[in-house]
PDB file of C-alpha atoms in Angstrom:
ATOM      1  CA  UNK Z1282      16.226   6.746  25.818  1.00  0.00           C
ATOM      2  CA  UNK Z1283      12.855   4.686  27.055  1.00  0.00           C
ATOM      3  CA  UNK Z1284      13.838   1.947  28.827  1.00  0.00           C
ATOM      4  CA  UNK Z1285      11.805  -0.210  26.539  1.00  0.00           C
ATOM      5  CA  UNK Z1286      12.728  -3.885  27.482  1.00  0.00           C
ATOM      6  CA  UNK Z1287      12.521  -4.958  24.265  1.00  0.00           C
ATOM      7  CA  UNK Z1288      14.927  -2.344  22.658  1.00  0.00           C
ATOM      8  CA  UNK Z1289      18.417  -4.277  22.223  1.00  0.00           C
ATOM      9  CA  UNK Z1290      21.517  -1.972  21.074  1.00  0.00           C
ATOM     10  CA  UNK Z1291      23.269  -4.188  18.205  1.00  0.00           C
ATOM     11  CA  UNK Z1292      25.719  -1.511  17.200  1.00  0.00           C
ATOM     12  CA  UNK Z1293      26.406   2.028  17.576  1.00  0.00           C
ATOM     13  CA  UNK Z1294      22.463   3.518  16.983  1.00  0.00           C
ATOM     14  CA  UNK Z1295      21.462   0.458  15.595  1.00  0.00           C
ATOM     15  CA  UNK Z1296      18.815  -1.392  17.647  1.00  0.00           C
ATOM     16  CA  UNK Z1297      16.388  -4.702  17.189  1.00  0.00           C
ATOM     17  CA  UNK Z1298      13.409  -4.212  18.982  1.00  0.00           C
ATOM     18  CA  UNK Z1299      12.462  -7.974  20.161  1.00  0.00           C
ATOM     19  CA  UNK Z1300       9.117  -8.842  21.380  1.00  0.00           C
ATOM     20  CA  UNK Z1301       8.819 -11.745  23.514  1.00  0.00           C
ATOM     21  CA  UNK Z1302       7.640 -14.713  23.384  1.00  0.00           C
ATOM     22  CA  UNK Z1303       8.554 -14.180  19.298  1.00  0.00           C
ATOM     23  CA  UNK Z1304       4.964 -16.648  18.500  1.00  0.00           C
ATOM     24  CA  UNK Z1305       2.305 -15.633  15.812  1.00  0.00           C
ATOM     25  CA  UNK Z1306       1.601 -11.853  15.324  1.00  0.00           C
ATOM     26  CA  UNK Z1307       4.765 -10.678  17.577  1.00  0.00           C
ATOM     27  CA  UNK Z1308       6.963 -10.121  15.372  1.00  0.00           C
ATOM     28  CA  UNK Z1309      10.844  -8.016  15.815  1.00  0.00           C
ATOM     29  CA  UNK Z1310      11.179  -4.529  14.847  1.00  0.00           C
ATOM     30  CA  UNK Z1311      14.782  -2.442  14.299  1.00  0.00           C
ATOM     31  CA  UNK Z1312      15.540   1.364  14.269  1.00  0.00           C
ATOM     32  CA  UNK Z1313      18.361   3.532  13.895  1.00  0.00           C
ATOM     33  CA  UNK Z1314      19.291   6.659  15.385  1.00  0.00           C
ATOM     34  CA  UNK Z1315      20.343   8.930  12.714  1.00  0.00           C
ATOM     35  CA  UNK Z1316      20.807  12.496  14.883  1.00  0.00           C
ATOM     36  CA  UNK Z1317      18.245  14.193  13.495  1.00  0.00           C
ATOM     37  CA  UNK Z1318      15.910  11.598  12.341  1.00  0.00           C
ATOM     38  CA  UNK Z1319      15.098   7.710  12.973  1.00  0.00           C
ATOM     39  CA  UNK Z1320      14.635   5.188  10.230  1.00  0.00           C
ATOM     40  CA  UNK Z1321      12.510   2.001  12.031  1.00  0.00           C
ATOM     41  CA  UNK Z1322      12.510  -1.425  10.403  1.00  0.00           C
ATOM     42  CA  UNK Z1323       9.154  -3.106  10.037  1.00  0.00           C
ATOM     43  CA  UNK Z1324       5.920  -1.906  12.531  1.00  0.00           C
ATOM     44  CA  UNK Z1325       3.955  -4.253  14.595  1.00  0.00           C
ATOM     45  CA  UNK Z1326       0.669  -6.256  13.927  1.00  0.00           C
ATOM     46  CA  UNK Z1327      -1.925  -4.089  16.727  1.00  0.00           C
ATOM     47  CA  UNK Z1328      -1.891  -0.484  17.450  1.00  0.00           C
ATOM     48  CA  UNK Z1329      -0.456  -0.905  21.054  1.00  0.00           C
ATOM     49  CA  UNK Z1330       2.438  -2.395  20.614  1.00  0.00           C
ATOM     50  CA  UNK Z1331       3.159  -0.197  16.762  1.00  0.00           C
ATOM     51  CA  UNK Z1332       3.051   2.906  19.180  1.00  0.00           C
ATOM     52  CA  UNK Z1333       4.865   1.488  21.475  1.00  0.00           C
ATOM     53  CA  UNK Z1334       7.830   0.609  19.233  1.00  0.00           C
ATOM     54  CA  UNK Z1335       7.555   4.424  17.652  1.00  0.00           C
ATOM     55  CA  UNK Z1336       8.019   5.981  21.232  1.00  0.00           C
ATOM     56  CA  UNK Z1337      10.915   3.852  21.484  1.00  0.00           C
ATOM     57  CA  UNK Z1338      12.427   4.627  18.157  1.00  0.00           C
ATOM     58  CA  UNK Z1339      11.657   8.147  18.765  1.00  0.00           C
ATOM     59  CA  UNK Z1340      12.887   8.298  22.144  1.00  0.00           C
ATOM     60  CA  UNK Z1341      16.011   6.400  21.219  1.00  0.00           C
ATOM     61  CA  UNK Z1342      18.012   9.245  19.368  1.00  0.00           C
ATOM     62  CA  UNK Z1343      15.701  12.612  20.336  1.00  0.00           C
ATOM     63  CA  UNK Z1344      14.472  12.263  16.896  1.00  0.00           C
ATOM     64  CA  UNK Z1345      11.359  11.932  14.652  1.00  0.00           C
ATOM     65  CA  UNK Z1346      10.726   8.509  12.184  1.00  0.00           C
ATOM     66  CA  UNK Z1347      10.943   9.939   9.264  1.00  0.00           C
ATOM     67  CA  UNK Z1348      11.642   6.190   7.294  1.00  0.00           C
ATOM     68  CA  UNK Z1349       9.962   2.834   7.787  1.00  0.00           C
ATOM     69  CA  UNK Z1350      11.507  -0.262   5.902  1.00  0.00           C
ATOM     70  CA  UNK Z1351       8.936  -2.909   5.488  1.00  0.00           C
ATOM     71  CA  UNK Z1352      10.780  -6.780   5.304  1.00  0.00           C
ATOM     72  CA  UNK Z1353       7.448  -8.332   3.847  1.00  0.00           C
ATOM     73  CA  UNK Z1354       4.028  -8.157   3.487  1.00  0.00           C
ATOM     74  CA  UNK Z1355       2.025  -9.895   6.865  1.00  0.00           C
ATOM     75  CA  UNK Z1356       0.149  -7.980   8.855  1.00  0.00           C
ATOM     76  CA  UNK Z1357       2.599  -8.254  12.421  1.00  0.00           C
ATOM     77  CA  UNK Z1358       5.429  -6.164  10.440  1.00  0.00           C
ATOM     78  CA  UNK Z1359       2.955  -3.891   8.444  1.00  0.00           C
ATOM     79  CA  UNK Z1360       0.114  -2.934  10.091  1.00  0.00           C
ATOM     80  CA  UNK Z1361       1.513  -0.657  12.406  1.00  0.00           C
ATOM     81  CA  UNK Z1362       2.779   1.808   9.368  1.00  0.00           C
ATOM     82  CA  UNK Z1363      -0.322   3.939   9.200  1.00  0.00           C
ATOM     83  CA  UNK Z1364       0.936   5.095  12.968  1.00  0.00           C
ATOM     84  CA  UNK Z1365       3.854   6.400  11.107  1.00  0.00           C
ATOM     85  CA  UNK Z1366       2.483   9.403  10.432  1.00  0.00           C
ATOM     86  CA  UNK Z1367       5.316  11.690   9.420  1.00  0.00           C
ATOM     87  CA  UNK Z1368       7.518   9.044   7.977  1.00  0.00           C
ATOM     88  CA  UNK Z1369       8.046   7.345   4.448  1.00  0.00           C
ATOM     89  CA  UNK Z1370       6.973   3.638   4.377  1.00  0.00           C
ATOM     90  CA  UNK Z1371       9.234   2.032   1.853  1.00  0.00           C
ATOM     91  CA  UNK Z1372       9.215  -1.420   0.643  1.00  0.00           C
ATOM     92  CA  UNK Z1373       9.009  -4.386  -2.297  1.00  0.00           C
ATOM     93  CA  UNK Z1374       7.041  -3.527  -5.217  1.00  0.00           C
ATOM     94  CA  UNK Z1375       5.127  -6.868  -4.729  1.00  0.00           C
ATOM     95  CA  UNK Z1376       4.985  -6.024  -0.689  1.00  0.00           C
ATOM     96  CA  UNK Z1377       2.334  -3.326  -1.868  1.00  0.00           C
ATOM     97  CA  UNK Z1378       0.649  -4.982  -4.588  1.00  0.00           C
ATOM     98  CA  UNK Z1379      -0.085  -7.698  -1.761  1.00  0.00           C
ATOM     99  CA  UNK Z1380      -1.591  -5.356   0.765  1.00  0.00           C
ATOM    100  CA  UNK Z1381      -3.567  -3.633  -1.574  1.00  0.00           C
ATOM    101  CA  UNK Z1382      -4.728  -5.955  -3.185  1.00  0.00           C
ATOM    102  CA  UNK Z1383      -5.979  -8.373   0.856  1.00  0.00           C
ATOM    103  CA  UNK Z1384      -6.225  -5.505   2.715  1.00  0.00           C
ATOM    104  CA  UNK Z1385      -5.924  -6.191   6.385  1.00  0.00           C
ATOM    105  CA  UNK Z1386      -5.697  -9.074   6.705  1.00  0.00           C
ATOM    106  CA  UNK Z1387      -6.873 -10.796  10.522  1.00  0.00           C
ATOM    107  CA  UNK Z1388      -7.471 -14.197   9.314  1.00  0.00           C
ATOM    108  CA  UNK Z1389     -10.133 -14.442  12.666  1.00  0.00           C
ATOM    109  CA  UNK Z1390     -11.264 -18.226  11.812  1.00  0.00           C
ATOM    110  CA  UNK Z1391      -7.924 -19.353  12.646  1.00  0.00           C
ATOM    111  CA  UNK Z1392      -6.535 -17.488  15.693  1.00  0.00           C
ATOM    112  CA  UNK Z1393      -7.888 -16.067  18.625  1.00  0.00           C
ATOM    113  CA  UNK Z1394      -6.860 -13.534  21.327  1.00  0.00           C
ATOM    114  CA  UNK Z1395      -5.231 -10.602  19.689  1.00  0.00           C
ATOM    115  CA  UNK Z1396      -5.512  -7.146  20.354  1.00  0.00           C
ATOM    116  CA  UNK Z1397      -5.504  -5.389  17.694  1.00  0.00           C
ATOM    117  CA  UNK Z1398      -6.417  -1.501  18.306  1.00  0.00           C
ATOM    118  CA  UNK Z1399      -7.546   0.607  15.331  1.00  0.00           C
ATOM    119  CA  UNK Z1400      -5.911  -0.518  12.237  1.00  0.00           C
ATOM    120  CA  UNK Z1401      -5.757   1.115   8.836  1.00  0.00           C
ATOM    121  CA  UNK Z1402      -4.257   0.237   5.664  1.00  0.00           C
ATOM    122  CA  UNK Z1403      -1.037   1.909   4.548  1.00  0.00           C
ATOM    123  CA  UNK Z1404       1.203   0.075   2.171  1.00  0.00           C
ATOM    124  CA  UNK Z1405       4.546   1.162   1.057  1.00  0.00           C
ATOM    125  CA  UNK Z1406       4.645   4.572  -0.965  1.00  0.00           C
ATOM    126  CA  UNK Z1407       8.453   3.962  -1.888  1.00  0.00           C
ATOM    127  CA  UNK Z1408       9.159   0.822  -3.587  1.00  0.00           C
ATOM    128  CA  UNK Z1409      11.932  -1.144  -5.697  1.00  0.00           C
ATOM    129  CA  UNK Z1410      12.499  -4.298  -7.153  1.00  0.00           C
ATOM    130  CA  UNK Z1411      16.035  -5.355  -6.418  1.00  0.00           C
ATOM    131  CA  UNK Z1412      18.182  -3.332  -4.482  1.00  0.00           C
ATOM    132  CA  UNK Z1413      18.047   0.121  -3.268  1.00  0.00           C
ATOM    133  CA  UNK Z1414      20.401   1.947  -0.373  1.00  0.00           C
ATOM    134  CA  UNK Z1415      18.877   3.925   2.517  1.00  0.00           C
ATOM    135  CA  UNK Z1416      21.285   6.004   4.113  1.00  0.00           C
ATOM    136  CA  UNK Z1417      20.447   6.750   8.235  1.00  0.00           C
ATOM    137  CA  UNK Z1418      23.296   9.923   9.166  1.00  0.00           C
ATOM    138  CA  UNK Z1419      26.484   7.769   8.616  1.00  0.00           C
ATOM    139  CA  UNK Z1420      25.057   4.445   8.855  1.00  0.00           C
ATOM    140  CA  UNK Z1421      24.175   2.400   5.100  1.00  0.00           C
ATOM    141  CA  UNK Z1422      21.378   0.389   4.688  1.00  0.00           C
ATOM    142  CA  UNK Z1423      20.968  -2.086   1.766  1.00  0.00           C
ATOM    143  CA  UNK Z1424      18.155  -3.283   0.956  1.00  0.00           C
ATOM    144  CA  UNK Z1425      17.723  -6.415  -1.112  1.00  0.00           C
ATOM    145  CA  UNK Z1426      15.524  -8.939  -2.539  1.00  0.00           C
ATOM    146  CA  UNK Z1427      16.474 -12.366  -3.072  1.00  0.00           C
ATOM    147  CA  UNK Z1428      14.887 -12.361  -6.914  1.00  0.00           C
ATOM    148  CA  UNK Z1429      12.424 -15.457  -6.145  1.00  0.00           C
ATOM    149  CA  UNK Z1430       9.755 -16.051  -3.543  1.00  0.00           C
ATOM    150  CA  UNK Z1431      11.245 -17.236   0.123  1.00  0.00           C
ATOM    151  CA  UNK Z1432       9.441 -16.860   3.050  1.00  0.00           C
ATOM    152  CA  UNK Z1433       6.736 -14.858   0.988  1.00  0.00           C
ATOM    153  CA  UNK Z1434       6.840 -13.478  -2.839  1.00  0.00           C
ATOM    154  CA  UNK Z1435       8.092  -9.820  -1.198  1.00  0.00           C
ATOM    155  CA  UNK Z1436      11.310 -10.731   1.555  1.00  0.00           C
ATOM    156  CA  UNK Z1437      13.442  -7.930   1.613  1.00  0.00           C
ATOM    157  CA  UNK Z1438      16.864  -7.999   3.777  1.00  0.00           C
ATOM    158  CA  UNK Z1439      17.751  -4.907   5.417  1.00  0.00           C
ATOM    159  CA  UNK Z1440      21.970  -5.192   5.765  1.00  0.00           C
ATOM    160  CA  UNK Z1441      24.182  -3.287   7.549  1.00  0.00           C
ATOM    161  CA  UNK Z1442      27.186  -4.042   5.542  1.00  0.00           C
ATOM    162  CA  UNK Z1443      29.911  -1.614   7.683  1.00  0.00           C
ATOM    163  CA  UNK Z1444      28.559  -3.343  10.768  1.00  0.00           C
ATOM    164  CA  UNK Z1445      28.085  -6.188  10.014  1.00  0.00           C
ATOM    165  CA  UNK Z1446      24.516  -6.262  10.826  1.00  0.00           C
ATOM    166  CA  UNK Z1447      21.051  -7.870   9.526  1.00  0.00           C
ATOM    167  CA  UNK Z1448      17.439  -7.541   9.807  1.00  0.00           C
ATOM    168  CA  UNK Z1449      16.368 -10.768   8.407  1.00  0.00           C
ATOM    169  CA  UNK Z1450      13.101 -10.198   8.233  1.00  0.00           C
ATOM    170  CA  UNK Z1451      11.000 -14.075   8.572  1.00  0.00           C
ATOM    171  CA  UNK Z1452      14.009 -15.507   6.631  1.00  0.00           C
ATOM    172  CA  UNK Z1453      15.093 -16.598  10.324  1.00  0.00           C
ATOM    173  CA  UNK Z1454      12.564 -17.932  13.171  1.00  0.00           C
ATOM    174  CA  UNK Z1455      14.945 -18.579  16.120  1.00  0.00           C
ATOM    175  CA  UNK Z1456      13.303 -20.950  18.115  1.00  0.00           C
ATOM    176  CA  UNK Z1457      10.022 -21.066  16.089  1.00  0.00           C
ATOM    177  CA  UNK Z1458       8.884 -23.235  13.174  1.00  0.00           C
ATOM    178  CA  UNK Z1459       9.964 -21.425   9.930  1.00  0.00           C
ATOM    179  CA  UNK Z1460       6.364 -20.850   8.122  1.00  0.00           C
ATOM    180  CA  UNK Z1461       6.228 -20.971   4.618  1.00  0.00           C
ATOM    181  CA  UNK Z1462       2.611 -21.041   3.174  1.00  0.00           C
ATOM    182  CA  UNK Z1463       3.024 -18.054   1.239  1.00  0.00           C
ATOM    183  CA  UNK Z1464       6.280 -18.542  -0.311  1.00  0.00           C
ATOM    184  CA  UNK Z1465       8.541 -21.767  -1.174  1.00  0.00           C
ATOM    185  CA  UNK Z1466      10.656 -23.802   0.754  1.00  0.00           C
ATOM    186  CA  UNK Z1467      13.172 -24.415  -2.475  1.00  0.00           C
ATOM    187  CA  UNK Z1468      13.133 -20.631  -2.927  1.00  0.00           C
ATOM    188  CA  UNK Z1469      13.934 -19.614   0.704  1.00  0.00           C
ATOM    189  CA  UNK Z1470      16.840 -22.324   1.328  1.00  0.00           C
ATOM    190  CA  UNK Z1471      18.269 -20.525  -1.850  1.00  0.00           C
ATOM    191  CA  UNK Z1472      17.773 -17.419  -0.121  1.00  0.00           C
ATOM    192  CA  UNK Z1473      19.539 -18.284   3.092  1.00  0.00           C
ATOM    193  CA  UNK Z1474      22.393 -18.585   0.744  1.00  0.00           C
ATOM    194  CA  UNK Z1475      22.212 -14.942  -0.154  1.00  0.00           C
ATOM    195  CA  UNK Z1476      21.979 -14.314   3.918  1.00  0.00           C
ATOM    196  CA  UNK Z1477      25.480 -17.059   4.072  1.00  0.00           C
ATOM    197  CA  UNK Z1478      27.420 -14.916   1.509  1.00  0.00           C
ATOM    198  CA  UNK Z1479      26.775 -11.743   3.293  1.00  0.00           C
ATOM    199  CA  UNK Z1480      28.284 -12.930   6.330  1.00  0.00           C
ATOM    200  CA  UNK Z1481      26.628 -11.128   8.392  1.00  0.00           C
ATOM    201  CA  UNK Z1482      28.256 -11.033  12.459  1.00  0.00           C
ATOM    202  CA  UNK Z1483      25.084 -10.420  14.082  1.00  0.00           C
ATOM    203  CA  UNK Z1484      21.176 -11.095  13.015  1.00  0.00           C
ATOM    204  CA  UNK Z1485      17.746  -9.787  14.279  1.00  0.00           C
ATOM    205  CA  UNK Z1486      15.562 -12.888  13.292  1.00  0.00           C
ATOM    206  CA  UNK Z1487      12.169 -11.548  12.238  1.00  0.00           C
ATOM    207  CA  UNK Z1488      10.450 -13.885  15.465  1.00  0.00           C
ATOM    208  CA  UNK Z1489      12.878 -15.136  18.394  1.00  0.00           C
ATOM    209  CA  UNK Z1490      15.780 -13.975  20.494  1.00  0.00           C
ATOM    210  CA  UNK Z1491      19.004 -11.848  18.466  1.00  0.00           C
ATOM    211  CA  UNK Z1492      21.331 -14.345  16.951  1.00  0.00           C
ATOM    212  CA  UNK Z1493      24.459 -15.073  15.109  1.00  0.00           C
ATOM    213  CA  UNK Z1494      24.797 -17.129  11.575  1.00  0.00           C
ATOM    214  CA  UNK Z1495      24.144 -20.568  13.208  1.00  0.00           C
ATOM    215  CA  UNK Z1496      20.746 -19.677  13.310  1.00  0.00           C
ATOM    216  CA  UNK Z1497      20.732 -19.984   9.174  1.00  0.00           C
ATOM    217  CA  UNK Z1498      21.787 -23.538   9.128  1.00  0.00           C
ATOM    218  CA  UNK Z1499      18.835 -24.696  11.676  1.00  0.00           C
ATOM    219  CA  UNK Z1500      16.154 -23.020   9.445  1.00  0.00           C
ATOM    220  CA  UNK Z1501      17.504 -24.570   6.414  1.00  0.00           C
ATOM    221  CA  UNK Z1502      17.304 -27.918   8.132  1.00  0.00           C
ATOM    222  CA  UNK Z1503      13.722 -27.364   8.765  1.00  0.00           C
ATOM    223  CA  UNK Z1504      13.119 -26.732   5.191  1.00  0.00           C
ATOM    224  CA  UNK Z1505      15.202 -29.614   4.424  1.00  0.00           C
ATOM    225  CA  UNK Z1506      12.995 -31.539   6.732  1.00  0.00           C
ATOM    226  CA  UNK Z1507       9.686 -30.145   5.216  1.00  0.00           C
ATOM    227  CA  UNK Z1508      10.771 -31.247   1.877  1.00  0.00           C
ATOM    228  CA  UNK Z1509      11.669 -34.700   2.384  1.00  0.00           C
ATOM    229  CA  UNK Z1510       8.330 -35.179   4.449  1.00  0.00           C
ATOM    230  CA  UNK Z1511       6.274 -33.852   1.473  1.00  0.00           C
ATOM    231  CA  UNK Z1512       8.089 -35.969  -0.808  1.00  0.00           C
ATOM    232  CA  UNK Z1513       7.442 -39.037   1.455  1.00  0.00           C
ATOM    233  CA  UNK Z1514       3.990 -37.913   1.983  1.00  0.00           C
ATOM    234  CA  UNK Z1515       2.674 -37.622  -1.339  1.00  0.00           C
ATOM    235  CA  UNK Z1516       4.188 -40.945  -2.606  1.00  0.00           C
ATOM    236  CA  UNK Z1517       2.593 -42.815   0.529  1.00  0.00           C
ATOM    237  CA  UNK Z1518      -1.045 -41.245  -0.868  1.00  0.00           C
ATOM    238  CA  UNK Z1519      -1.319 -39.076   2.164  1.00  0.00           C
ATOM    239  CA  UNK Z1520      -2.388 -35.713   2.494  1.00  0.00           C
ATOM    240  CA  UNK Z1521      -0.759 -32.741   4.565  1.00  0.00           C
ATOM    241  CA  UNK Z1522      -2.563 -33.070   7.461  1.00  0.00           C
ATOM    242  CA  UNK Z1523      -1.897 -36.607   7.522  1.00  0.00           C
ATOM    243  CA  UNK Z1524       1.653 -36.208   7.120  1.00  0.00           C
ATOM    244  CA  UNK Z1525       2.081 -33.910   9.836  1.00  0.00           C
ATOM    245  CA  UNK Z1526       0.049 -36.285  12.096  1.00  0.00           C
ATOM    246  CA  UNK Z1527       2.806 -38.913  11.092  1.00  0.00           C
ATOM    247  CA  UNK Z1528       6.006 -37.039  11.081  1.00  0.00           C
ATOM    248  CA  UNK Z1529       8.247 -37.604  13.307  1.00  0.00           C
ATOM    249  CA  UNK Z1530       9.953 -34.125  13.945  1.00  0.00           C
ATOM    250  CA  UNK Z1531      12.822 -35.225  15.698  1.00  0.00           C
ATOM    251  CA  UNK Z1532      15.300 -32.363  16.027  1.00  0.00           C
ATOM    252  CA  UNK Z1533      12.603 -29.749  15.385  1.00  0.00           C
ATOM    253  CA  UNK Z1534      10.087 -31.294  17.967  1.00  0.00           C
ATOM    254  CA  UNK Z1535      11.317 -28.405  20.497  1.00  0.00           C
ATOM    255  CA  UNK Z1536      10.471 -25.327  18.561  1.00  0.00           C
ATOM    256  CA  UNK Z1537       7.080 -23.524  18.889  1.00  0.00           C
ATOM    257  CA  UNK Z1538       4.349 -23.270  16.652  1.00  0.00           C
ATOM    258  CA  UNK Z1539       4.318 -26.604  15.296  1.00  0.00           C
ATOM    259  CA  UNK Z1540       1.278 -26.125  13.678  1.00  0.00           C
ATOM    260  CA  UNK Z1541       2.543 -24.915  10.985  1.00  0.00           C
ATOM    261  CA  UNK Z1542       4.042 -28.006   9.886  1.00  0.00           C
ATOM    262  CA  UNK Z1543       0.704 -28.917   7.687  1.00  0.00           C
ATOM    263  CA  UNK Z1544       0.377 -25.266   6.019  1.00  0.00           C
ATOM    264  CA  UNK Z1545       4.237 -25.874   5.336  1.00  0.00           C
ATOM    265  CA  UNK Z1546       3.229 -29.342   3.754  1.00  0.00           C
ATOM    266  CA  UNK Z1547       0.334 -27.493   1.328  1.00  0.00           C
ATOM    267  CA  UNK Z1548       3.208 -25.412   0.096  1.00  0.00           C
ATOM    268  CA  UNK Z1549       5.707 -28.324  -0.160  1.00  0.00           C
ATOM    269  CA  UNK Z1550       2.823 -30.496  -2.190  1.00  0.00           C
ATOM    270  CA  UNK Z1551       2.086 -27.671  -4.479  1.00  0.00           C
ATOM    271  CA  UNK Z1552       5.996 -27.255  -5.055  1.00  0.00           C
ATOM    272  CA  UNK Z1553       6.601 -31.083  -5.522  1.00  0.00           C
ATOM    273  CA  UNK Z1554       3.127 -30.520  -8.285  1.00  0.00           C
ATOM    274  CA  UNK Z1555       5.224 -28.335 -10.164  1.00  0.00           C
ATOM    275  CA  UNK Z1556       3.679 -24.859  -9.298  1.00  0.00           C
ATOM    276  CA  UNK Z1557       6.285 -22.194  -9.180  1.00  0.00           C
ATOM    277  CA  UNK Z1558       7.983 -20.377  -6.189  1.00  0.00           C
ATOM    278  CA  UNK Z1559       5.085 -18.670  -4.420  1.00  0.00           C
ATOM    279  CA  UNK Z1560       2.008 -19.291  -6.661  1.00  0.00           C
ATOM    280  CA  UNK Z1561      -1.256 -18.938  -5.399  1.00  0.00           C
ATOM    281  CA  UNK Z1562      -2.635 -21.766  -3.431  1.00  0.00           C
ATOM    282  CA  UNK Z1563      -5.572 -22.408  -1.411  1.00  0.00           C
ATOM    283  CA  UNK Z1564      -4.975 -20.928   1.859  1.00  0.00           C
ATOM    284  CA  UNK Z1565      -7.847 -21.282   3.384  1.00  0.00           C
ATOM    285  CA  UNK Z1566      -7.397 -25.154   3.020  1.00  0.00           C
ATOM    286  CA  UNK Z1567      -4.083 -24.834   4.812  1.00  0.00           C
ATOM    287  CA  UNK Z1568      -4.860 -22.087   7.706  1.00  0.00           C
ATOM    288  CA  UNK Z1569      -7.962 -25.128   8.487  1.00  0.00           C
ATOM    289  CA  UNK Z1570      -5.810 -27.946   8.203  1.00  0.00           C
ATOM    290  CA  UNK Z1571      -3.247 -25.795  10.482  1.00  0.00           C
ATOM    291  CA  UNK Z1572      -6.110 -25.112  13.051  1.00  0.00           C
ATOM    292  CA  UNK Z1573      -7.179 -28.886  13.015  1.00  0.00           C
ATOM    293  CA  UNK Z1574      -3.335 -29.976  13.867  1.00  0.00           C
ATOM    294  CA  UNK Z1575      -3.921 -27.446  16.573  1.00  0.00           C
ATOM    295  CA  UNK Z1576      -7.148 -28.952  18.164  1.00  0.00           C
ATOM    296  CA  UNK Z1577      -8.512 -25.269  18.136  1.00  0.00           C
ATOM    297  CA  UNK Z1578      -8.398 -22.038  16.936  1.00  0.00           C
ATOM    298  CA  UNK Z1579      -4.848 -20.645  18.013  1.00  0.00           C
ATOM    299  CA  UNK Z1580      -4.249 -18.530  21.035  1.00  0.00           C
ATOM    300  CA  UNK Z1581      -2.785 -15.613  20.366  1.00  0.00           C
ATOM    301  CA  UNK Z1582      -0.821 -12.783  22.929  1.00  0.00           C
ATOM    302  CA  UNK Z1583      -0.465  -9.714  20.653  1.00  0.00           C
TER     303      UNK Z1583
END
């Protein structure tokens, strides 16, 4: 096997493939060795580090990719799939109405830094709506969909029920500020009850170091967090970027990317306005607002 540094064996053939330092646009990737093919969960956001996960994968088991599992739409766990070029990319239905219908998406006003190669366009060709099994040599995959927007419109859990293993996807940031602009807070602390009931032994957070289930209960505090700020926020007449100037984030002051925290508060506001789970909003508003908090445009290390 390449001794990739970021390749982590979670099971028998079943590896998360963590990029540190786990901030914005390096994301964690998965594969399994299935003998005489590879199925690799989620790509990477620039063409360096997708083809250095593939080697990797590839490498792992003596064995093509011939499956890629896409956990949501944003561009650090999708833009790498074009560099799949043998395998099936399969995913939400609403994953690929997403990307079709954005593109590639760089957002360039509001970070700075990345690397990004050659990029092209390649949304899932294999899509579902609920559930649907992938099967890697003798090792089960289920994929599900929480049924409501979470972290985005399109989450999809990748669970390893015999071993006890999950690919969260961005339904867990260990160590970094959950981020929640293009989904719903109420929807995604629901969700982390889905992630509870499985019971899952081991978890490969989509950002941050591998974890266990304790890792659930700090991002739903977050959210709770986020929620009751909103509320207090828009009955005190303030708006998001004012309330994250005020908060006081107490246990959550250590984890990275606090920026977020007044994109998180657009979402909350539109929430607490009575807009459903995921709705449109103004994201433009909230990236700027997000970059303001920040003092510049972010630095990023992809």
């Amino acid at each position: 096997m390449d001794q990739s540094p970021f390749a982590r064996q979670v099971s028998d053939g079943v590896f998360g493939y963590v990029q540190p330092d786990g901030s914005w646009w390096i994301n964690n990737c998965g594969f399994v060795a299935a003998g005489d093919h590879t199925v690799v969960i989620d790509t990477c956001s620039t063409e360096r580090r997708t083809r250095a996960l593939l080697a990797t994968a590839e490498s792992a088991g003596g064995a093509p990719v011939t499956t890629v599992v896409n956990t949501h739409h944003h561009g650090d766990h999708t833009n790498g799939n074009y560099l799949a070029t043998g395998a099936t990319i399969v995913g939400h239905r609403k994953t690929r109405e997403v990307m079709v219908a954005t593109g590639i998406n760089t957002y360039e006003n509001s970070f700075t830094g990345n690397d990004w190669g050659h990029l092209e366009l390649r949304p899932p060709e294999v899509l579902f709506d609920d559930r649907l099994t992938v099967h890697a040599d003798d090792v089960r995959l289920e994929l599900i969909h929480p049924g409501h927007a979470a972290h985005t419109t399109n989450d999809v859990l990748v669970w390893l029920p015999e071993r006890r293993v999950l690919f969260v996807g961005d339904l867990i940031f260990n160590g970094g500020s959950p981020f929640v602009l293009m989904g719903s807070p109420a929807g995604w602390r629901k969700a982390l009850d889905l992630v509870r009931e499985l019971e899952p032994e081991t978890i490969v957070p989509g950002h941050g170091p591998v974890c266990g289930p304790e890792a659930i209960d700090a991002v739903d505090g977050y959210l709770g967090f986020l929620q009751k700020l909103a509320s207090y926020g828009k009955a005190a007449g303030l708006t998001p970027l004012q309330a994250a100037h005020e908060a006081d984030l107490g246990p959550y002051a250590a984890l990275s990317e606090q920026e977020r925290l007044p994109a998180n508060l657009h979402r909350a506001y539109a929430e607490l306005d009575g807009l459903e789970w995921g709705a449109p909003i103004d994201l433009g508003a909230a990236l700027a607002d997000m970059v303001t908090f920040n003092g510049a445009p972010i630095r990023c290390f992809s």
